[in-house]
Amino acid sequence: MLNVTAKSILAAVAMSLALTACGDKDKEKALELYSQTEAAIEARNYSGALVLLDTLNSRYPGQTEVRRQALCLRAAAMEGIAMDSIESVSEALAQATLDVDKWRPKFKHISSSVGLDGYFIPAGAPEKVMTTTGIQPRVSEKGLFYIVANVEGKAIGLKSLEFVDGAASISSSAISASRVVKVEGSESASFNPEDLEGIGAWLKDHPGTSKLILHGSRSTATVKINDKLRLQLVDCYEYSCALQAQRLASIKREKFERLLATARDQKANLTPVPDDSSK
């Protein structure tokens, strides 16, 4: 019979063999994930490759050699994502630029005489500050659609705008009294993009819009919307959309170009470590 010491040694050896076998099994599975990642990259499934790499890291944290080799695959996947994204966003940027170029000649820039930002208005719109009750659609220098409203000679406590097309209508958000400028009994206020959410698209889809109601805390004022004013509103909205699309696409392309440069730097600095364990 084996003595206690021999039994202890055999038990230790058995445990060591079990651990070695377990380690080899894990390595095989880790290498399988590595191969699947390579295949995913070859198939240009870069997002899928990143999922496989995340699985490799989370399931087999002890397989440092395989995970180290996989760093090159991660850089290659990120490079692929960046290149595909640049191609896609470049198409969007080209289209937005065409749209901006189409709309730009139809607008004129108005510079501020009091040190404020300038703005764009449709070429056929009057440049003078409004002296009657009504509205003027504008596009800011940052490409944002907004509306200036004026109530002449009457203090209604201006709060919101409502556009009416028959039985259909849409209203702006209510603004605070602190945003209303009062001069000699008249009131004026700028309604910003967040106040006008959905209104530009609604006006585009409602060519029969014929009335504007300026709602106040004390009373209301009504303005007729003719075809010229409605088209100016829609043109400002669409020019703003084109400018915003161009700006967003440009920002995205710069982001993906930085990602591409980072991924290529990583690829250049990473060299897969050959597996010599079978020798």
CSV table of C-alpha atoms in Angstrom, one decimal:
chain,number,residue,atom,x,y,z
A,1,MET,CA,0.0,0.0,0.0
A,2,LEU,CA,1.1,3.5,-0.6
A,3,ASN,CA,2.0,5.5,2.4
A,4,VAL,CA,0.6,8.9,3.2
A,5,THR,CA,3.5,10.7,1.6
A,6,ALA,CA,3.2,8.8,-1.7
A,7,LYS,CA,-0.5,9.4,-1.8
A,8,SER,CA,0.1,13.1,-1.3
A,9,ILE,CA,2.6,13.2,-4.1
A,10,LEU,CA,0.4,11.3,-6.5
A,11,ALA,CA,-2.5,13.6,-5.6
A,12,ALA,CA,-0.4,16.6,-6.3
A,13,VAL,CA,0.8,15.2,-9.6
A,14,ALA,CA,-2.8,14.3,-10.6
A,15,MET,CA,-3.9,17.8,-9.7
A,16,SER,CA,-1.1,19.3,-11.7
A,17,LEU,CA,-2.0,17.1,-14.8
A,18,ALA,CA,-5.6,18.1,-14.4
A,19,LEU,CA,-4.7,21.8,-14.3
A,20,THR,CA,-2.4,21.4,-17.3
A,21,ALA,CA,-5.1,19.6,-19.3
A,22,CYS,CA,-7.6,22.3,-18.3
A,23,GLY,CA,-5.2,25.0,-19.4
A,24,ASP,CA,-4.6,23.3,-22.8
A,25,LYS,CA,-8.4,23.0,-23.3
A,26,ASP,CA,-8.8,26.7,-22.5
A,27,LYS,CA,-6.0,27.5,-24.9
A,28,GLU,CA,-7.6,25.5,-27.6
A,29,LYS,CA,-10.9,27.3,-27.1
A,30,ALA,CA,-9.2,30.7,-27.0
A,31,LEU,CA,-7.3,29.9,-30.2
A,32,GLU,CA,-10.6,28.9,-31.8
A,33,LEU,CA,-12.1,32.3,-30.9
A,34,TYR,CA,-8.9,33.9,-32.4
A,35,SER,CA,-9.5,32.0,-35.6
A,36,GLN,CA,-13.1,33.0,-35.7
A,37,THR,CA,-12.1,36.6,-35.3
A,38,GLU,CA,-9.6,36.3,-38.2
A,39,ALA,CA,-12.4,34.9,-40.3
A,40,ALA,CA,-14.8,37.7,-39.3
A,41,ILE,CA,-12.2,40.4,-40.3
A,42,GLU,CA,-11.7,38.6,-43.6
A,43,ALA,CA,-15.4,38.8,-44.2
A,44,ARG,CA,-15.4,42.5,-43.2
A,45,ASN,CA,-17.6,41.7,-40.2
A,46,TYR,CA,-15.6,44.1,-38.0
A,47,SER,CA,-18.3,44.6,-35.3
A,48,GLY,CA,-18.6,40.8,-35.0
A,49,ALA,CA,-14.8,40.5,-34.7
A,50,LEU,CA,-14.8,42.9,-31.7
A,51,VAL,CA,-17.6,40.9,-30.0
A,52,LEU,CA,-15.4,37.7,-30.5
A,53,LEU,CA,-12.4,39.5,-29.0
A,54,ASP,CA,-14.4,40.7,-26.0
A,55,THR,CA,-15.6,37.1,-25.5
A,56,LEU,CA,-12.0,35.9,-25.7
A,57,ASN,CA,-10.9,38.4,-23.0
A,58,SER,CA,-13.8,37.7,-20.7
A,59,ARG,CA,-13.8,33.9,-20.9
A,60,TYR,CA,-10.1,33.2,-21.0
A,61,PRO,CA,-8.3,36.0,-19.0
A,62,GLY,CA,-5.5,33.5,-18.2
A,63,GLN,CA,-4.6,33.0,-21.9
A,64,THR,CA,-2.3,36.0,-22.0
A,65,GLU,CA,-0.3,34.8,-25.0
A,66,VAL,CA,-3.4,34.4,-27.2
A,67,ARG,CA,-4.9,37.6,-25.9
A,68,ARG,CA,-1.6,39.4,-26.7
A,69,GLN,CA,-1.6,38.1,-30.2
A,70,ALA,CA,-5.3,39.2,-30.5
A,71,LEU,CA,-4.3,42.8,-30.0
A,72,CYS,CA,-3.4,43.0,-33.7
A,73,LEU,CA,-6.8,41.7,-34.6
A,74,ARG,CA,-8.5,44.3,-32.5
A,75,ALA,CA,-6.5,47.0,-34.3
A,76,ALA,CA,-7.4,45.5,-37.7
A,77,ALA,CA,-11.1,45.4,-36.8
A,78,MET,CA,-11.0,49.0,-35.6
A,79,GLU,CA,-9.2,50.0,-38.8
A,80,GLY,CA,-11.9,48.3,-40.8
A,81,ILE,CA,-14.7,50.0,-38.9
A,82,ALA,CA,-13.1,53.4,-39.4
A,83,MET,CA,-12.5,52.9,-43.1
A,84,ASP,CA,-16.1,51.7,-43.7
A,85,SER,CA,-17.5,54.6,-41.6
A,86,ILE,CA,-15.3,57.2,-43.5
A,87,GLU,CA,-16.7,55.9,-46.8
A,88,SER,CA,-20.3,56.1,-45.6
A,89,VAL,CA,-20.0,59.5,-43.9
A,90,SER,CA,-18.1,60.9,-46.9
A,91,GLU,CA,-21.1,60.1,-49.1
A,92,ALA,CA,-23.4,61.9,-46.6
A,93,LEU,CA,-21.0,64.9,-46.5
A,94,ALA,CA,-20.9,65.1,-50.3
A,95,GLN,CA,-24.7,65.1,-50.5
A,96,ALA,CA,-25.1,67.6,-47.7
A,97,THR,CA,-22.5,69.9,-49.4
A,98,LEU,CA,-24.5,69.7,-52.6
A,99,ASP,CA,-27.7,70.7,-50.7
A,100,VAL,CA,-25.9,73.6,-49.0
A,101,ASP,CA,-24.5,74.8,-52.4
A,102,LYS,CA,-28.0,74.6,-53.8
A,103,TRP,CA,-29.6,76.7,-51.0
A,104,ARG,CA,-26.8,79.3,-50.4
A,105,PRO,CA,-27.5,81.5,-53.4
A,106,LYS,CA,-31.1,81.8,-52.3
A,107,PHE,CA,-30.1,83.5,-49.0
A,108,LYS,CA,-28.4,86.7,-48.0
A,109,HIS,CA,-26.4,87.4,-44.9
A,110,ILE,CA,-27.4,90.2,-42.5
A,111,SER,CA,-24.7,91.5,-40.3
A,112,SER,CA,-25.5,92.8,-36.9
A,113,SER,CA,-24.9,96.5,-36.1
A,114,VAL,CA,-24.8,96.0,-32.4
A,115,GLY,CA,-22.1,93.4,-32.0
A,116,LEU,CA,-24.4,90.4,-32.1
A,117,ASP,CA,-24.1,87.4,-34.5
A,118,GLY,CA,-25.4,87.9,-38.0
A,119,TYR,CA,-28.0,85.7,-39.7
A,120,PHE,CA,-29.3,84.6,-43.0
A,121,ILE,CA,-32.7,85.4,-44.5
A,122,PRO,CA,-34.3,84.4,-47.9
A,123,ALA,CA,-33.0,86.7,-50.7
A,124,GLY,CA,-36.5,88.1,-51.2
A,125,ALA,CA,-37.2,89.0,-47.6
A,126,PRO,CA,-36.9,92.6,-46.4
A,127,GLU,CA,-33.7,93.4,-44.4
A,128,LYS,CA,-35.2,96.0,-42.1
A,129,VAL,CA,-36.2,95.1,-38.6
A,130,MET,CA,-39.9,94.4,-38.5
A,131,THR,CA,-42.2,97.3,-37.8
A,132,THR,CA,-45.5,95.5,-38.1
A,133,THR,CA,-47.1,92.5,-36.3
A,134,GLY,CA,-45.7,89.4,-37.9
A,135,ILE,CA,-42.7,87.0,-38.1
A,136,GLN,CA,-39.4,86.6,-39.9
A,137,PRO,CA,-37.8,83.2,-40.4
A,138,ARG,CA,-34.0,83.2,-40.1
A,139,VAL,CA,-31.0,80.9,-40.2
A,140,SER,CA,-28.3,81.6,-37.7
A,141,GLU,CA,-24.6,81.6,-38.6
A,142,LYS,CA,-24.4,78.2,-36.9
A,143,GLY,CA,-27.0,76.9,-39.3
A,144,LEU,CA,-30.0,76.9,-36.9
A,145,PHE,CA,-33.6,77.7,-37.9
A,146,TYR,CA,-35.3,80.2,-35.7
A,147,ILE,CA,-38.2,82.8,-36.0
A,148,VAL,CA,-38.4,86.3,-34.8
A,149,ALA,CA,-41.9,87.4,-33.9
A,150,ASN,CA,-43.1,91.0,-33.4
A,151,VAL,CA,-46.3,92.4,-32.0
A,152,GLU,CA,-46.5,96.1,-32.9
A,153,GLY,CA,-48.1,98.6,-30.5
A,154,LYS,CA,-49.8,96.0,-28.3
A,155,ALA,CA,-48.6,94.2,-25.2
A,156,ILE,CA,-50.1,90.8,-25.3
A,157,GLY,CA,-47.6,89.0,-23.1
A,158,LEU,CA,-46.2,87.1,-26.1
A,159,LYS,CA,-45.6,83.4,-25.2
A,160,SER,CA,-46.0,81.1,-28.3
A,161,LEU,CA,-46.8,80.8,-32.0
A,162,GLU,CA,-49.5,78.7,-33.6
A,163,PHE,CA,-49.6,77.9,-37.3
A,164,VAL,CA,-53.0,76.9,-38.7
A,165,ASP,CA,-54.0,74.9,-41.8
A,166,GLY,CA,-57.7,74.5,-41.7
A,167,ALA,CA,-58.5,72.2,-38.8
A,168,ALA,CA,-54.9,71.3,-38.3
A,169,SER,CA,-52.4,73.3,-36.4
A,170,ILE,CA,-49.0,73.2,-34.6
A,171,SER,CA,-47.7,75.3,-31.8
A,172,SER,CA,-44.3,76.3,-30.6
A,173,SER,CA,-43.2,75.8,-27.0
A,174,ALA,CA,-44.1,78.6,-24.6
A,175,ILE,CA,-41.3,81.0,-23.8
A,176,SER,CA,-40.7,82.8,-20.6
A,177,ALA,CA,-41.6,86.5,-20.2
A,178,SER,CA,-37.9,87.3,-19.7
A,179,ARG,CA,-37.2,86.5,-23.3
A,180,VAL,CA,-39.7,89.1,-24.6
A,181,VAL,CA,-38.2,92.5,-25.5
A,182,LYS,CA,-40.6,95.4,-25.0
A,183,VAL,CA,-40.1,98.7,-26.7
A,184,GLU,CA,-42.6,101.6,-26.8
A,185,GLY,CA,-45.6,99.3,-26.2
A,186,SER,CA,-44.4,96.7,-28.8
A,187,GLU,CA,-43.1,93.2,-28.1
A,188,SER,CA,-40.7,91.0,-29.9
A,189,ALA,CA,-39.0,87.7,-29.2
A,190,SER,CA,-36.8,85.0,-30.9
A,191,PHE,CA,-38.2,81.5,-30.9
A,192,ASN,CA,-35.2,79.1,-30.9
A,193,PRO,CA,-34.9,75.7,-32.6
A,194,GLU,CA,-35.9,73.9,-29.4
A,195,ASP,CA,-39.0,76.1,-29.2
A,196,LEU,CA,-39.9,75.2,-32.8
A,197,GLU,CA,-39.4,71.5,-32.7
A,198,GLY,CA,-41.4,69.8,-35.5
A,199,ILE,CA,-42.7,73.1,-36.9
A,200,GLY,CA,-40.4,73.3,-40.0
A,201,ALA,CA,-41.3,69.8,-41.2
A,202,TRP,CA,-45.0,70.5,-40.4
A,203,LEU,CA,-45.0,73.6,-42.6
A,204,LYS,CA,-43.3,71.7,-45.4
A,205,ASP,CA,-46.1,69.1,-45.3
A,206,HIS,CA,-49.0,71.7,-44.9
A,207,PRO,CA,-48.9,74.0,-48.0
A,208,GLY,CA,-52.4,75.2,-47.0
A,209,THR,CA,-51.1,77.0,-43.9
A,210,SER,CA,-52.8,80.4,-44.0
A,211,LYS,CA,-52.9,81.8,-40.5
A,212,LEU,CA,-50.5,82.5,-37.6
A,213,ILE,CA,-51.8,83.1,-34.1
A,214,LEU,CA,-49.4,84.8,-31.7
A,215,HIS,CA,-50.5,83.7,-28.2
A,216,GLY,CA,-49.9,85.9,-25.2
A,217,SER,CA,-50.7,85.7,-21.5
A,218,ARG,CA,-53.2,88.5,-21.9
A,219,SER,CA,-54.5,88.3,-25.5
A,220,THR,CA,-53.6,87.1,-29.0
A,221,ALA,CA,-52.8,88.6,-32.4
A,222,THR,CA,-53.5,87.0,-35.7
A,223,VAL,CA,-51.4,87.3,-38.9
A,224,LYS,CA,-52.2,86.0,-42.4
A,225,ILE,CA,-49.6,83.6,-43.8
A,226,ASN,CA,-49.4,84.0,-47.6
A,227,ASP,CA,-47.6,81.7,-49.9
A,228,LYS,CA,-44.5,83.8,-50.0
A,229,LEU,CA,-44.0,83.8,-46.2
A,230,ARG,CA,-44.8,80.1,-45.9
A,231,LEU,CA,-42.2,79.3,-48.6
A,232,GLN,CA,-39.7,81.5,-46.8
A,233,LEU,CA,-40.3,79.5,-43.6
A,234,VAL,CA,-39.9,76.2,-45.4
A,235,ASP,CA,-36.7,77.4,-47.2
A,236,CYS,CA,-35.1,78.5,-43.9
A,237,TYR,CA,-35.9,75.2,-42.4
A,238,GLU,CA,-34.5,73.2,-45.3
A,239,TYR,CA,-31.4,75.4,-45.6
A,240,SER,CA,-30.8,74.8,-41.8
A,241,CYS,CA,-31.3,71.1,-42.3
A,242,ALA,CA,-28.7,71.0,-45.0
A,243,LEU,CA,-26.2,73.1,-43.0
A,244,GLN,CA,-26.7,70.9,-39.9
A,245,ALA,CA,-26.3,67.7,-42.0
A,246,GLN,CA,-23.0,69.1,-43.5
A,247,ARG,CA,-21.7,70.0,-40.0
A,248,LEU,CA,-22.6,66.7,-38.5
A,249,ALA,CA,-21.1,64.7,-41.3
A,250,SER,CA,-17.9,66.7,-41.2
A,251,ILE,CA,-17.6,66.1,-37.4
A,252,LYS,CA,-18.2,62.4,-37.9
A,253,ARG,CA,-15.6,62.1,-40.6
A,254,GLU,CA,-13.0,63.8,-38.5
A,255,LYS,CA,-13.8,61.4,-35.6
A,256,PHE,CA,-13.4,58.4,-37.8
A,257,GLU,CA,-10.2,59.7,-39.4
A,258,ARG,CA,-8.7,60.0,-35.9
A,259,LEU,CA,-9.9,56.5,-35.1
A,260,LEU,CA,-8.3,55.2,-38.3
A,261,ALA,CA,-5.0,56.9,-37.5
A,262,THR,CA,-5.0,55.4,-34.0
A,263,ALA,CA,-5.8,51.9,-35.3
A,264,ARG,CA,-3.0,52.1,-37.9
A,265,ASP,CA,-0.5,53.3,-35.2
A,266,GLN,CA,-1.5,50.3,-33.0
A,267,LYS,CA,-1.1,47.9,-35.9
A,268,ALA,CA,2.4,49.3,-36.7
A,269,ASN,CA,3.5,49.0,-33.0
A,270,LEU,CA,2.0,45.5,-32.4
A,271,THR,CA,3.7,42.4,-33.7
A,272,PRO,CA,2.0,39.0,-33.1
A,273,VAL,CA,4.0,36.7,-30.9
A,274,PRO,CA,4.5,33.3,-32.5
A,275,ASP,CA,3.2,30.3,-30.6
A,276,ASP,CA,6.3,28.1,-30.0
A,277,SER,CA,4.6,25.8,-27.4
A,278,SER,CA,4.3,23.0,-29.9
A,279,LYS,CA,8.0,22.8,-30.6
